[in-house]
Structure formats: structure tokens, C-alpha cells
JSON list of C-alpha atoms in Angstrom, two decimals:
[
{"chain": "T", "resi": 1, "resn": "MET", "atom": "CA", "xyz": [288.23, 222.09, 44.06]},
{"chain": "T", "resi": 2, "resn": "SER", "atom": "CA", "xyz": [291.99, 222.56, 44.17]},
{"chain": "T", "resi": 3, "resn": "PHE", "atom": "CA", "xyz": [294.21, 224.59, 46.34]},
{"chain": "T", "resi": 4, "resn": "VAL", "atom": "CA", "xyz": [296.38, 227.77, 45.62]},
{"chain": "T", "resi": 5, "resn": "ASP", "atom": "CA", "xyz": [299.67, 228.86, 47.10]},
{"chain": "T", "resi": 6, "resn": "GLY", "atom": "CA", "xyz": [299.01, 230.18, 50.67]},
{"chain": "T", "resi": 7, "resn": "ASP", "atom": "CA", "xyz": [296.11, 228.00, 51.48]},
{"chain": "T", "resi": 8, "resn": "PHE", "atom": "CA", "xyz": [296.10, 226.38, 54.82]},
{"chain": "T", "resi": 9, "resn": "VAL", "atom": "CA", "xyz": [295.02, 222.73, 54.92]},
{"chain": "T", "resi": 10, "resn": "LYS", "atom": "CA", "xyz": [295.24, 219.89, 57.41]},
{"chain": "T", "resi": 11, "resn": "ILE", "atom": "CA", "xyz": [296.18, 216.33, 56.29]},
{"chain": "T", "resi": 12, "resn": "GLU", "atom": "CA", "xyz": [296.45, 212.88, 57.55]},
{"chain": "T", "resi": 13, "resn": "TYR", "atom": "CA", "xyz": [299.02, 210.48, 56.03]},
{"chain": "T", "resi": 14, "resn": "ASP", "atom": "CA", "xyz": [301.01, 207.30, 56.19]},
{"chain": "T", "resi": 15, "resn": "ALA", "atom": "CA", "xyz": [304.34, 207.04, 54.42]},
{"chain": "T", "resi": 16, "resn": "TRP", "atom": "CA", "xyz": [306.30, 203.93, 53.45]},
{"chain": "T", "resi": 17, "resn": "ARG", "atom": "CA", "xyz": [309.73, 203.20, 52.02]},
{"chain": "T", "resi": 18, "resn": "ALA", "atom": "CA", "xyz": [309.06, 201.73, 48.55]},
{"chain": "T", "resi": 19, "resn": "VAL", "atom": "CA", "xyz": [312.09, 199.37, 48.70]},
{"chain": "T", "resi": 20, "resn": "ASP", "atom": "CA", "xyz": [310.79, 197.37, 51.71]},
{"chain": "T", "resi": 21, "resn": "ASN", "atom": "CA", "xyz": [307.30, 198.72, 52.42]},
{"chain": "T", "resi": 22, "resn": "LYS", "atom": "CA", "xyz": [308.39, 199.77, 55.93]},
{"chain": "T", "resi": 23, "resn": "LEU", "atom": "CA", "xyz": [306.24, 202.47, 57.49]},
{"chain": "T", "resi": 24, "resn": "VAL", "atom": "CA", "xyz": [308.47, 205.52, 58.23]},
{"chain": "T", "resi": 25, "resn": "TYR", "atom": "CA", "xyz": [305.96, 208.30, 59.01]},
{"chain": "T", "resi": 26, "resn": "THR", "atom": "CA", "xyz": [302.31, 208.42, 60.04]},
{"chain": "T", "resi": 27, "resn": "THR", "atom": "CA", "xyz": [299.90, 210.97, 61.70]},
{"chain": "T", "resi": 28, "resn": "ASP", "atom": "CA", "xyz": [298.16, 208.05, 63.44]},
{"chain": "T", "resi": 29, "resn": "GLU", "atom": "CA", "xyz": [299.57, 207.59, 66.95]},
{"chain": "T", "resi": 30, "resn": "LYS", "atom": "CA", "xyz": [298.18, 204.03, 67.38]},
{"chain": "T", "resi": 31, "resn": "LYS", "atom": "CA", "xyz": [299.67, 203.01, 64.03]},
{"chain": "T", "resi": 32, "resn": "ALA", "atom": "CA", "xyz": [303.01, 204.51, 65.05]},
{"chain": "T", "resi": 33, "resn": "GLU", "atom": "CA", "xyz": [303.01, 202.46, 68.24]},
{"chain": "T", "resi": 34, "resn": "GLU", "atom": "CA", "xyz": [302.12, 199.24, 66.37]},
{"chain": "T", "resi": 35, "resn": "ASN", "atom": "CA", "xyz": [304.90, 199.77, 63.92]},
{"chain": "T", "resi": 36, "resn": "GLY", "atom": "CA", "xyz": [307.65, 200.73, 66.49]},
{"chain": "T", "resi": 37, "resn": "ILE", "atom": "CA", "xyz": [308.00, 204.28, 65.25]},
{"chain": "T", "resi": 38, "resn": "HIS", "atom": "CA", "xyz": [306.26, 206.15, 68.07]},
{"chain": "T", "resi": 39, "resn": "TYR", "atom": "CA", "xyz": [308.10, 209.13, 69.43]},
{"chain": "T", "resi": 40, "resn": "LYS", "atom": "CA", "xyz": [306.90, 210.94, 72.59]},
{"chain": "T", "resi": 41, "resn": "ASP", "atom": "CA", "xyz": [307.93, 214.40, 71.37]},
{"chain": "T", "resi": 42, "resn": "VAL", "atom": "CA", "xyz": [305.90, 214.03, 68.02]},
{"chain": "T", "resi": 43, "resn": "LYS", "atom": "CA", "xyz": [302.47, 215.58, 67.92]},
{"chain": "T", "resi": 44, "resn": "TYR", "atom": "CA", "xyz": [300.12, 213.13, 66.14]},
{"chain": "T", "resi": 45, "resn": "GLY", "atom": "CA", "xyz": [296.80, 213.92, 64.50]},
{"chain": "T", "resi": 46, "resn": "PRO", "atom": "CA", "xyz": [296.19, 216.07, 61.34]},
{"chain": "T", "resi": 47, "resn": "GLN", "atom": "CA", "xyz": [299.19, 218.06, 60.26]},
{"chain": "T", "resi": 48, "resn": "LEU", "atom": "CA", "xyz": [299.09, 221.56, 58.99]},
{"chain": "T", "resi": 49, "resn": "ILE", "atom": "CA", "xyz": [300.39, 222.29, 55.46]},
{"chain": "T", "resi": 50, "resn": "VAL", "atom": "CA", "xyz": [300.63, 225.73, 53.87]},
{"chain": "T", "resi": 51, "resn": "ILE", "atom": "CA", "xyz": [300.49, 225.25, 50.17]},
{"chain": "T", "resi": 52, "resn": "GLY", "atom": "CA", "xyz": [303.45, 226.50, 48.21]},
{"chain": "T", "resi": 53, "resn": "LYS", "atom": "CA", "xyz": [305.37, 227.76, 51.27]},
{"chain": "T", "resi": 54, "resn": "SER", "atom": "CA", "xyz": [307.92, 224.86, 51.42]},
{"chain": "T", "resi": 55, "resn": "ASN", "atom": "CA", "xyz": [306.86, 223.65, 54.85]},
{"chain": "T", "resi": 56, "resn": "THR", "atom": "CA", "xyz": [306.59, 220.00, 53.49]},
{"chain": "T", "resi": 57, "resn": "ILE", "atom": "CA", "xyz": [308.44, 218.07, 50.86]},
{"chain": "T", "resi": 58, "resn": "GLN", "atom": "CA", "xyz": [308.00, 219.25, 47.31]},
{"chain": "T", "resi": 59, "resn": "GLY", "atom": "CA", "xyz": [306.24, 216.23, 45.82]},
{"chain": "T", "resi": 60, "resn": "LEU", "atom": "CA", "xyz": [303.65, 216.07, 48.67]},
{"chain": "T", "resi": 61, "resn": "ASP", "atom": "CA", "xyz": [302.98, 219.80, 48.40]},
{"chain": "T", "resi": 62, "resn": "LYS", "atom": "CA", "xyz": [302.48, 219.47, 44.66]},
{"chain": "T", "resi": 63, "resn": "ALA", "atom": "CA", "xyz": [300.07, 216.50, 44.98]},
{"chain": "T", "resi": 64, "resn": "ILE", "atom": "CA", "xyz": [298.03, 218.08, 47.74]},
{"chain": "T", "resi": 65, "resn": "LYS", "atom": "CA", "xyz": [297.55, 221.28, 45.67]},
{"chain": "T", "resi": 66, "resn": "SER", "atom": "CA", "xyz": [295.39, 219.38, 43.12]},
{"chain": "T", "resi": 67, "resn": "MET", "atom": "CA", "xyz": [293.30, 217.63, 45.73]},
{"chain": "T", "resi": 68, "resn": "SER", "atom": "CA", "xyz": [290.01, 218.54, 47.55]},
{"chain": "T", "resi": 69, "resn": "VAL", "atom": "CA", "xyz": [288.85, 218.43, 51.12]},
{"chain": "T", "resi": 70, "resn": "ASN", "atom": "CA", "xyz": [287.92, 214.77, 52.13]},
{"chain": "T", "resi": 71, "resn": "GLU", "atom": "CA", "xyz": [289.77, 213.40, 49.13]},
{"chain": "T", "resi": 72, "resn": "SER", "atom": "CA", "xyz": [292.37, 210.60, 49.62]},
{"chain": "T", "resi": 73, "resn": "LYS", "atom": "CA", "xyz": [295.19, 209.70, 47.30]},
{"chain": "T", "resi": 74, "resn": "LYS", "atom": "CA", "xyz": [298.12, 207.38, 46.89]},
{"chain": "T", "resi": 75, "resn": "ILE", "atom": "CA", "xyz": [301.29, 209.11, 45.85]},
{"chain": "T", "resi": 76, "resn": "GLU", "atom": "CA", "xyz": [304.64, 207.71, 44.80]},
{"chain": "T", "resi": 77, "resn": "LEU", "atom": "CA", "xyz": [307.58, 210.04, 45.12]},
{"chain": "T", "resi": 78, "resn": "ASP", "atom": "CA", "xyz": [311.04, 209.73, 43.57]},
{"chain": "T", "resi": 79, "resn": "PRO", "atom": "CA", "xyz": [313.96, 210.88, 45.92]},
{"chain": "T", "resi": 80, "resn": "LYS", "atom": "CA", "xyz": [314.18, 214.26, 44.10]},
{"chain": "T", "resi": 81, "resn": "ASP", "atom": "CA", "xyz": [310.58, 214.99, 45.10]},
{"chain": "T", "resi": 82, "resn": "ALA", "atom": "CA", "xyz": [310.98, 213.68, 48.63]},
{"chain": "T", "resi": 83, "resn": "PHE", "atom": "CA", "xyz": [314.14, 214.09, 50.67]},
{"chain": "T", "resi": 84, "resn": "GLY", "atom": "CA", "xyz": [316.63, 214.41, 47.83]},
{"chain": "T", "resi": 85, "resn": "GLU", "atom": "CA", "xyz": [319.41, 212.15, 46.54]},
{"chain": "T", "resi": 86, "resn": "ARG", "atom": "CA", "xyz": [322.24, 211.16, 48.83]},
{"chain": "T", "resi": 87, "resn": "ASP", "atom": "CA", "xyz": [325.23, 213.46, 48.82]},
{"chain": "T", "resi": 88, "resn": "PRO", "atom": "CA", "xyz": [328.47, 211.62, 49.51]},
{"chain": "T", "resi": 89, "resn": "ASN", "atom": "CA", "xyz": [330.00, 214.95, 50.56]},
{"chain": "T", "resi": 90, "resn": "LEU", "atom": "CA", "xyz": [327.82, 214.82, 53.67]},
{"chain": "T", "resi": 91, "resn": "VAL", "atom": "CA", "xyz": [329.57, 211.62, 54.81]},
{"chain": "T", "resi": 92, "resn": "ARG", "atom": "CA", "xyz": [332.80, 212.06, 56.71]},
{"chain": "T", "resi": 93, "resn": "ILE", "atom": "CA", "xyz": [335.21, 210.36, 59.03]},
{"chain": "T", "resi": 94, "resn": "MET", "atom": "CA", "xyz": [335.93, 211.93, 62.39]},
{"chain": "T", "resi": 95, "resn": "PRO", "atom": "CA", "xyz": [338.38, 210.86, 65.05]},
{"chain": "T", "resi": 96, "resn": "LEU", "atom": "CA", "xyz": [336.86, 209.16, 68.13]},
{"chain": "T", "resi": 97, "resn": "SER", "atom": "CA", "xyz": [338.70, 211.71, 70.28]},
{"chain": "T", "resi": 98, "resn": "ASP", "atom": "CA", "xyz": [336.41, 214.45, 68.95]},
{"chain": "T", "resi": 99, "resn": "PHE", "atom": "CA", "xyz": [333.44, 212.68, 70.41]},
{"chain": "T", "resi": 100, "resn": "ARG", "atom": "CA", "xyz": [335.18, 211.97, 73.69]},
{"chain": "T", "resi": 101, "resn": "ALA", "atom": "CA", "xyz": [335.89, 215.76, 73.91]},
{"chain": "T", "resi": 102, "resn": "ARG", "atom": "CA", "xyz": [332.12, 216.24, 73.60]},
{"chain": "T", "resi": 103, "resn": "ASN", "atom": "CA", "xyz": [331.36, 213.70, 76.21]},
{"chain": "T", "resi": 104, "resn": "ILE", "atom": "CA", "xyz": [329.64, 211.42, 73.58]},
{"chain": "T", "resi": 105, "resn": "ASN", "atom": "CA", "xyz": [330.01, 207.70, 73.48]},
{"chain": "T", "resi": 106, "resn": "PRO", "atom": "CA", "xyz": [329.28, 207.04, 69.79]},
{"chain": "T", "resi": 107, "resn": "GLN", "atom": "CA", "xyz": [327.04, 204.18, 68.88]},
{"chain": "T", "resi": 108, "resn": "VAL", "atom": "CA", "xyz": [326.00, 203.06, 65.37]},
{"chain": "T", "resi": 109, "resn": "GLY", "atom": "CA", "xyz": [322.54, 204.60, 64.53]},
{"chain": "T", "resi": 110, "resn": "MET", "atom": "CA", "xyz": [322.84, 207.37, 67.09]},
{"chain": "T", "resi": 111, "resn": "GLN", "atom": "CA", "xyz": [321.89, 210.86, 66.02]},
{"chain": "T", "resi": 112, "resn": "VAL", "atom": "CA", "xyz": [324.33, 213.58, 67.05]},
{"chain": "T", "resi": 113, "resn": "ASP", "atom": "CA", "xyz": [324.41, 217.32, 66.88]},
{"chain": "T", "resi": 114, "resn": "LEU", "atom": "CA", "xyz": [327.75, 218.41, 65.38]},
{"chain": "T", "resi": 115, "resn": "ASP", "atom": "CA", "xyz": [327.79, 222.22, 65.67]},
{"chain": "T", "resi": 116, "resn": "GLY", "atom": "CA", "xyz": [324.19, 222.59, 64.55]},
{"chain": "T", "resi": 117, "resn": "ILE", "atom": "CA", "xyz": [324.32, 219.87, 61.99]},
{"chain": "T", "resi": 118, "resn": "ILE", "atom": "CA", "xyz": [322.34, 216.67, 62.68]},
{"chain": "T", "resi": 119, "resn": "ALA", "atom": "CA", "xyz": [324.13, 213.54, 61.63]},
{"chain": "T", "resi": 120, "resn": "VAL", "atom": "CA", "xyz": [323.81, 209.77, 62.00]},
{"chain": "T", "resi": 121, "resn": "ILE", "atom": "CA", "xyz": [326.76, 207.57, 63.19]},
{"chain": "T", "resi": 122, "resn": "ARG", "atom": "CA", "xyz": [327.17, 204.86, 60.54]},
{"chain": "T", "resi": 123, "resn": "SER", "atom": "CA", "xyz": [330.29, 203.04, 62.02]},
{"chain": "T", "resi": 124, "resn": "VAL", "atom": "CA", "xyz": [332.77, 203.11, 64.86]},
{"chain": "T", "resi": 125, "resn": "ASN", "atom": "CA", "xyz": [336.00, 201.37, 64.22]},
{"chain": "T", "resi": 126, "resn": "SER", "atom": "CA", "xyz": [339.78, 201.69, 65.10]},
{"chain": "T", "resi": 127, "resn": "GLY", "atom": "CA", "xyz": [339.44, 205.12, 66.63]},
{"chain": "T", "resi": 128, "resn": "ARG", "atom": "CA", "xyz": [337.44, 206.54, 63.65]},
{"chain": "T", "resi": 129, "resn": "VAL", "atom": "CA", "xyz": [333.78, 207.40, 63.46]},
{"chain": "T", "resi": 130, "resn": "VAL", "atom": "CA", "xyz": [331.82, 207.65, 60.14]},
{"chain": "T", "resi": 131, "resn": "VAL", "atom": "CA", "xyz": [329.06, 210.23, 60.34]},
{"chain": "T", "resi": 132, "resn": "ASP", "atom": "CA", "xyz": [326.30, 210.87, 57.76]},
{"chain": "T", "resi": 133, "resn": "ALA", "atom": "CA", "xyz": [324.59, 214.28, 57.61]},
{"chain": "T", "resi": 134, "resn": "ASN", "atom": "CA", "xyz": [322.23, 213.19, 54.82]},
{"chain": "T", "resi": 135, "resn": "HIS", "atom": "CA", "xyz": [318.54, 212.98, 55.72]},
{"chain": "T", "resi": 136, "resn": "PRO", "atom": "CA", "xyz": [317.74, 209.37, 56.81]},
{"chain": "T", "resi": 137, "resn": "LEU", "atom": "CA", "xyz": [315.42, 209.03, 53.81]},
{"chain": "T", "resi": 138, "resn": "ALA", "atom": "CA", "xyz": [317.67, 210.69, 51.31]},
{"chain": "T", "resi": 139, "resn": "GLY", "atom": "CA", "xyz": [317.86, 208.57, 48.16]},
{"chain": "T", "resi": 140, "resn": "GLU", "atom": "CA", "xyz": [314.71, 206.66, 49.07]},
{"chain": "T", "resi": 141, "resn": "LYS", "atom": "CA", "xyz": [311.52, 206.42, 46.93]},
{"chain": "T", "resi": 142, "resn": "LEU", "atom": "CA", "xyz": [308.43, 206.88, 49.15]},
{"chain": "T", "resi": 143, "resn": "ILE", "atom": "CA", "xyz": [304.81, 205.93, 48.91]},
{"chain": "T", "resi": 144, "resn": "TYR", "atom": "CA", "xyz": [302.25, 208.08, 50.74]},
{"chain": "T", "resi": 145, "resn": "ASN", "atom": "CA", "xyz": [298.50, 207.59, 51.47]},
{"chain": "T", "resi": 146, "resn": "VAL", "atom": "CA", "xyz": [297.32, 211.10, 52.15]},
{"chain": "T", "resi": 147, "resn": "LYS", "atom": "CA", "xyz": [293.91, 212.54, 53.00]},
{"chain": "T", "resi": 148, "resn": "VAL", "atom": "CA", "xyz": [292.96, 216.23, 53.09]},
{"chain": "T", "resi": 149, "resn": "VAL", "atom": "CA", "xyz": [290.72, 216.59, 56.07]},
{"chain": "T", "resi": 150, "resn": "GLU", "atom": "CA", "xyz": [290.22, 220.31, 56.43]},
{"chain": "T", "resi": 151, "resn": "LYS", "atom": "CA", "xyz": [290.86, 223.75, 54.78]},
{"chain": "T", "resi": 152, "resn": "LEU", "atom": "CA", "xyz": [291.29, 226.72, 57.07]},
{"chain": "T", "resi": 153, "resn": "ASP", "atom": "CA", "xyz": [289.86, 229.98, 55.76]},
{"chain": "T", "resi": 154, "resn": "LYS", "atom": "CA", "xyz": [289.44, 232.14, 58.85]},
{"chain": "T", "resi": 155, "resn": "ASP", "atom": "CA", "xyz": [292.57, 234.06, 59.93]},
{"chain": "T", "resi": 156, "resn": "GLU", "atom": "CA", "xyz": [291.93, 233.16, 63.57]},
{"chain": "T", "resi": 157, "resn": "ASP", "atom": "CA", "xyz": [291.78, 229.40, 62.67]},
{"chain": "T", "resi": 158, "resn": "ARG", "atom": "CA", "xyz": [295.11, 229.85, 60.75]},
{"chain": "T", "resi": 159, "resn": "VAL", "atom": "CA", "xyz": [296.89, 231.49, 63.67]},
{"chain": "T", "resi": 160, "resn": "LYS", "atom": "CA", "xyz": [295.55, 228.90, 66.08]},
{"chain": "T", "resi": 161, "resn": "ALA", "atom": "CA", "xyz": [296.84, 226.07, 63.79]},
{"chain": "T", "resi": 162, "resn": "LEU", "atom": "CA", "xyz": [300.30, 227.73, 63.64]},
{"chain": "T", "resi": 163, "resn": "LEU", "atom": "CA", "xyz": [300.33, 228.05, 67.46]},
{"chain": "T", "resi": 164, "resn": "GLU", "atom": "CA", "xyz": [299.30, 224.39, 67.82]},
{"chain": "T", "resi": 165, "resn": "ALA", "atom": "CA", "xyz": [302.06, 223.37, 65.50]},
{"chain": "T", "resi": 166, "resn": "SER", "atom": "CA", "xyz": [304.44, 224.90, 68.06]},
{"chain": "T", "resi": 167, "resn": "SER", "atom": "CA", "xyz": [302.66, 223.26, 71.02]},
{"chain": "T", "resi": 168, "resn": "LEU", "atom": "CA", "xyz": [300.99, 226.46, 72.16]},
{"chain": "T", "resi": 169, "resn": "ALA", "atom": "CA", "xyz": [297.41, 226.98, 73.28]},
{"chain": "T", "resi": 170, "resn": "PRO", "atom": "CA", "xyz": [296.72, 230.49, 74.41]},
{"chain": "T", "resi": 171, "resn": "LYS", "atom": "CA", "xyz": [294.01, 231.28, 76.92]},
{"chain": "T", "resi": 172, "resn": "THR", "atom": "CA", "xyz": [292.56, 233.80, 74.51]},
{"chain": "T", "resi": 173, "resn": "LEU", "atom": "CA", "xyz": [293.26, 234.55, 70.92]},
{"chain": "T", "resi": 174, "resn": "LYS", "atom": "CA", "xyz": [291.95, 237.44, 68.72]},
{"chain": "T", "resi": 175, "resn": "VAL", "atom": "CA", "xyz": [292.81, 238.34, 65.17]},
{"chain": "T", "resi": 176, "resn": "GLU", "atom": "CA", "xyz": [291.62, 241.70, 63.83]},
{"chain": "T", "resi": 177, "resn": "ALA", "atom": "CA", "xyz": [292.73, 243.11, 60.52]},
{"chain": "T", "resi": 178, "resn": "GLU", "atom": "CA", "xyz": [296.61, 243.03, 60.68]},
{"chain": "T", "resi": 179, "resn": "VAL", "atom": "CA", "xyz": [296.91, 242.39, 64.40]},
{"chain": "T", "resi": 180, "resn": "VAL", "atom": "CA", "xyz": [297.14, 239.21, 66.49]},
{"chain": "T", "resi": 181, "resn": "ARG", "atom": "CA", "xyz": [296.55, 239.35, 70.26]},
{"chain": "T", "resi": 182, "resn": "MET", "atom": "CA", "xyz": [296.98, 236.27, 72.43]},
{"chain": "T", "resi": 183, "resn": "GLN", "atom": "CA", "xyz": [297.19, 235.72, 76.24]},
{"chain": "T", "resi": 184, "resn": "PHE", "atom": "CA", "xyz": [298.70, 232.73, 78.00]},
{"chain": "T", "resi": 185, "resn": "GLY", "atom": "CA", "xyz": [297.26, 231.92, 81.48]},
{"chain": "T", "resi": 186, "resn": "GLY", "atom": "CA", "xyz": [299.01, 231.32, 84.69]},
{"chain": "T", "resi": 187, "resn": "ASP", "atom": "CA", "xyz": [298.62, 227.55, 84.26]},
{"chain": "T", "resi": 188, "resn": "VAL", "atom": "CA", "xyz": [301.02, 227.54, 81.41]},
{"chain": "T", "resi": 189, "resn": "ASP", "atom": "CA", "xyz": [304.55, 226.55, 82.37]},
{"chain": "T", "resi": 190, "resn": "LYS", "atom": "CA", "xyz": [306.82, 229.49, 81.26]},
{"chain": "T", "resi": 191, "resn": "ASN", "atom": "CA", "xyz": [310.00, 227.47, 80.75]},
{"chain": "T", "resi": 192, "resn": "ALA", "atom": "CA", "xyz": [312.56, 227.75, 78.17]},
{"chain": "T", "resi": 193, "resn": "ASP", "atom": "CA", "xyz": [310.63, 225.52, 75.66]},
{"chain": "T", "resi": 194, "resn": "PHE", "atom": "CA", "xyz": [307.67, 227.92, 75.96]},
{"chain": "T", "resi": 195, "resn": "PHE", "atom": "CA", "xyz": [309.66, 230.91, 74.91]},
{"chain": "T", "resi": 196, "resn": "VAL", "atom": "CA", "xyz": [311.46, 229.10, 72.06]},
{"chain": "T", "resi": 197, "resn": "ASN", "atom": "CA", "xyz": [308.00, 227.77, 70.87]},
{"chain": "T", "resi": 198, "resn": "LYS", "atom": "CA", "xyz": [306.49, 231.27, 71.08]},
{"chain": "T", "resi": 199, "resn": "SER", "atom": "CA", "xyz": [309.27, 232.77, 69.13]},
{"chain": "T", "resi": 200, "resn": "THR", "atom": "CA", "xyz": [308.95, 230.07, 66.44]},
{"chain": "T", "resi": 201, "resn": "ALA", "atom": "CA", "xyz": [305.20, 230.51, 66.30]},
{"chain": "T", "resi": 202, "resn": "ILE", "atom": "CA", "xyz": [305.43, 234.28, 65.94]},
{"chain": "T", "resi": 203, "resn": "ALA", "atom": "CA", "xyz": [308.03, 233.87, 63.11]},
{"chain": "T", "resi": 204, "resn": "SER", "atom": "CA", "xyz": [305.63, 231.39, 61.39]},
{"chain": "T", "resi": 205, "resn": "ILE", "atom": "CA", "xyz": [302.75, 233.83, 61.66]},
{"chain": "T", "resi": 206, "resn": "PHE", "atom": "CA", "xyz": [304.71, 236.49, 59.84]},
{"chain": "T", "resi": 207, "resn": "ARG", "atom": "CA", "xyz": [306.11, 234.04, 57.34]},
{"chain": "T", "resi": 208, "resn": "TYR", "atom": "CA", "xyz": [302.73, 232.44, 56.30]},
{"chain": "T", "resi": 209, "resn": "MET", "atom": "CA", "xyz": [300.27, 235.29, 56.86]},
{"chain": "T", "resi": 210, "resn": "ASP", "atom": "CA", "xyz": [301.24, 238.40, 54.80]},
{"chain": "T", "resi": 211, "resn": "LYS", "atom": "CA", "xyz": [298.44, 240.51, 56.16]},
{"chain": "T", "resi": 212, "resn": "ILE", "atom": "CA", "xyz": [299.68, 240.26, 59.78]},
{"chain": "T", "resi": 213, "resn": "ASN", "atom": "CA", "xyz": [301.91, 243.12, 60.82]},
{"chain": "T", "resi": 214, "resn": "LYS", "atom": "CA", "xyz": [301.82, 242.95, 64.58]},
{"chain": "T", "resi": 215, "resn": "VAL", "atom": "CA", "xyz": [301.60, 240.27, 67.25]},
{"chain": "T", "resi": 216, "resn": "PHE", "atom": "CA", "xyz": [300.91, 241.09, 70.93]},
{"chain": "T", "resi": 217, "resn": "SER", "atom": "CA", "xyz": [301.56, 238.36, 73.51]},
{"chain": "T", "resi": 218, "resn": "GLU", "atom": "CA", "xyz": [300.52, 238.70, 77.09]},
{"chain": "T", "resi": 219, "resn": "GLU", "atom": "CA", "xyz": [301.56, 236.25, 79.85]},
{"chain": "T", "resi": 220, "resn": "GLU", "atom": "CA", "xyz": [299.97, 235.81, 83.21]},
{"chain": "T", "resi": 221, "resn": "TYR", "atom": "CA", "xyz": [302.09, 234.57, 86.24]},
{"chain": "T", "resi": 222, "resn": "ASP", "atom": "CA", "xyz": [300.55, 233.18, 89.41]},
{"chain": "T", "resi": 223, "resn": "ARG", "atom": "CA", "xyz": [302.40, 233.69, 92.66]},
{"chain": "T", "resi": 224, "resn": "PRO", "atom": "CA", "xyz": [304.03, 230.46, 93.86]},
{"chain": "T", "resi": 225, "resn": "LYS", "atom": "CA", "xyz": [302.25, 228.76, 96.65]},
{"chain": "T", "resi": 226, "resn": "GLY", "atom": "CA", "xyz": [303.45, 229.74, 100.06]},
{"chain": "T", "resi": 227, "resn": "ASN", "atom": "CA", "xyz": [304.65, 233.16, 98.89]},
{"chain": "T", "resi": 228, "resn": "THR", "atom": "CA", "xyz": [301.98, 235.56, 100.18]},
{"chain": "T", "resi": 229, "resn": "GLY", "atom": "CA", "xyz": [303.79, 238.93, 100.02]},
{"chain": "T", "resi": 230, "resn": "GLY", "atom": "CA", "xyz": [302.40, 241.58, 97.69]},
{"chain": "T", "resi": 231, "resn": "ALA", "atom": "CA", "xyz": [299.73, 241.07, 95.02]},
{"chain": "T", "resi": 232, "resn": "ASP", "atom": "CA", "xyz": [298.36, 237.62, 94.22]},
{"chain": "T", "resi": 233, "resn": "LYS", "atom": "CA", "xyz": [299.12, 237.77, 90.45]},
{"chain": "T", "resi": 234, "resn": "ALA", "atom": "CA", "xyz": [301.54, 239.58, 88.26]},
{"chain": "T", "resi": 235, "resn": "GLN", "atom": "CA", "xyz": [301.26, 240.10, 84.53]},
{"chain": "T", "resi": 236, "resn": "ALA", "atom": "CA", "xyz": [304.00, 240.66, 81.96]},
{"chain": "T", "resi": 237, "resn": "GLN", "atom": "CA", "xyz": [303.56, 242.20, 78.51]},
{"chain": "T", "resi": 238, "resn": "ALA", "atom": "CA", "xyz": [305.86, 240.75, 75.79]}
]
């Protein structure tokens, strides 16, 4: 069995740089810890791929498309099929004073956000800072060990996976025809990250699921402890 564009699959993988066999990505949290590449904000475990929708690198998407559930494969990717060739135009020299004005103390290897562009500081010398906006793995040949662990066929499972990818777990979720309805309980922290993640998830639902035309999201708020005036709960419709 192979997959077609629009199929939802979950994969596990390890990825190494071919030049030095250094592990650079993995879906295995323990392996990430053992290799010094563990990040607390990364969600480990099987990752969602939507075939043919450009939500993973081109070479990996193409290889997975010809695989089957429970199949494992070793894949070697040239830079053009991974994170692209290095572009010298994305490397520039900035005055140190620009970083001082941003309250940044530049250090070699630091990632910085320069007006929406993520760059890595390559050197700091004589009042000048060299920044590189190429992807850290641009120009690298990569080797992947990838396994397809699941194919999601039900619309509700697909929506749930898109929500999980944005770190969201609704109290209830229902998908009927072209409508998604979800409710978030009072135990969910409604902070800024929640609203950004919800917006991202809804955009992903519309992007990857052509049949969905409406999304209803309901939030439940519990009254803070110690505040006893009025009703015990309030609900907001968004």
C-alpha cells in the first residue's frame, strides 16, 4: 500500500548529518536526551505528516508516500531534498550597536529574531556581528531512519491530530459533515499561548481538510477561588 496526497500519517524517525553521523532530530525523547539534543518545548512521539501538503521536507514526504503502515526505511537526502543549499545572501554583517539597541548581548551560536527572521550568530568581532539566516542544516546531506506507524482515515482522528500538533486537547470534539465542534474545559489555562495555538490549529484544519467549512470552539471558564459573587461558571463562545 502506498499513500496519496492528502493522506494523514504518523511517523517515527531519527535523522543524522551524513558528514559526521551526528544525530540532529528524533521523535524518541530518551534518545534525544542521550544525545544532548533534548528541548523542553518539543513534543516527542509519532509526528503527523500530511502527504503532499508541504508540512515536511520534500525528500521525506516523497519517500513516505511510497511506504506502507509499519514499514521502516533508511533514506539518504541531498540538500536540495532536505533543507536546501546554503544561500550566501542570507549571511550579513551587522553593527554591534544594533544588538545593544535590542538589549541583546550577542554570543556565537545564539539564535536571534531579527524582525521576524530567525538567524544564528556566527561571529562577534571588532564591533561587528555576522548573522546567518540559512537553516542550520542548509547544505547538509541527511540520513533518516523512518517508520510509518499509523494512517488516520477518520475525520475526527485527523482533526484531533492537528489539535495535538498545536498542543491542544479539547474536552469534547465532534466532526459532522463539514463542521467541527470542540469545547475546552475550565481546567485549560486560557493564556496567550492557548489562543495562538488555537488559531494555528484552526488554520491547519482549513488548510489540510478541504471538506471542513466551519469550526466552532467553546471555552469554559471557572470562577477563581475566593470570588463567590454571581454564578459559579461562565462560558464564552468563540
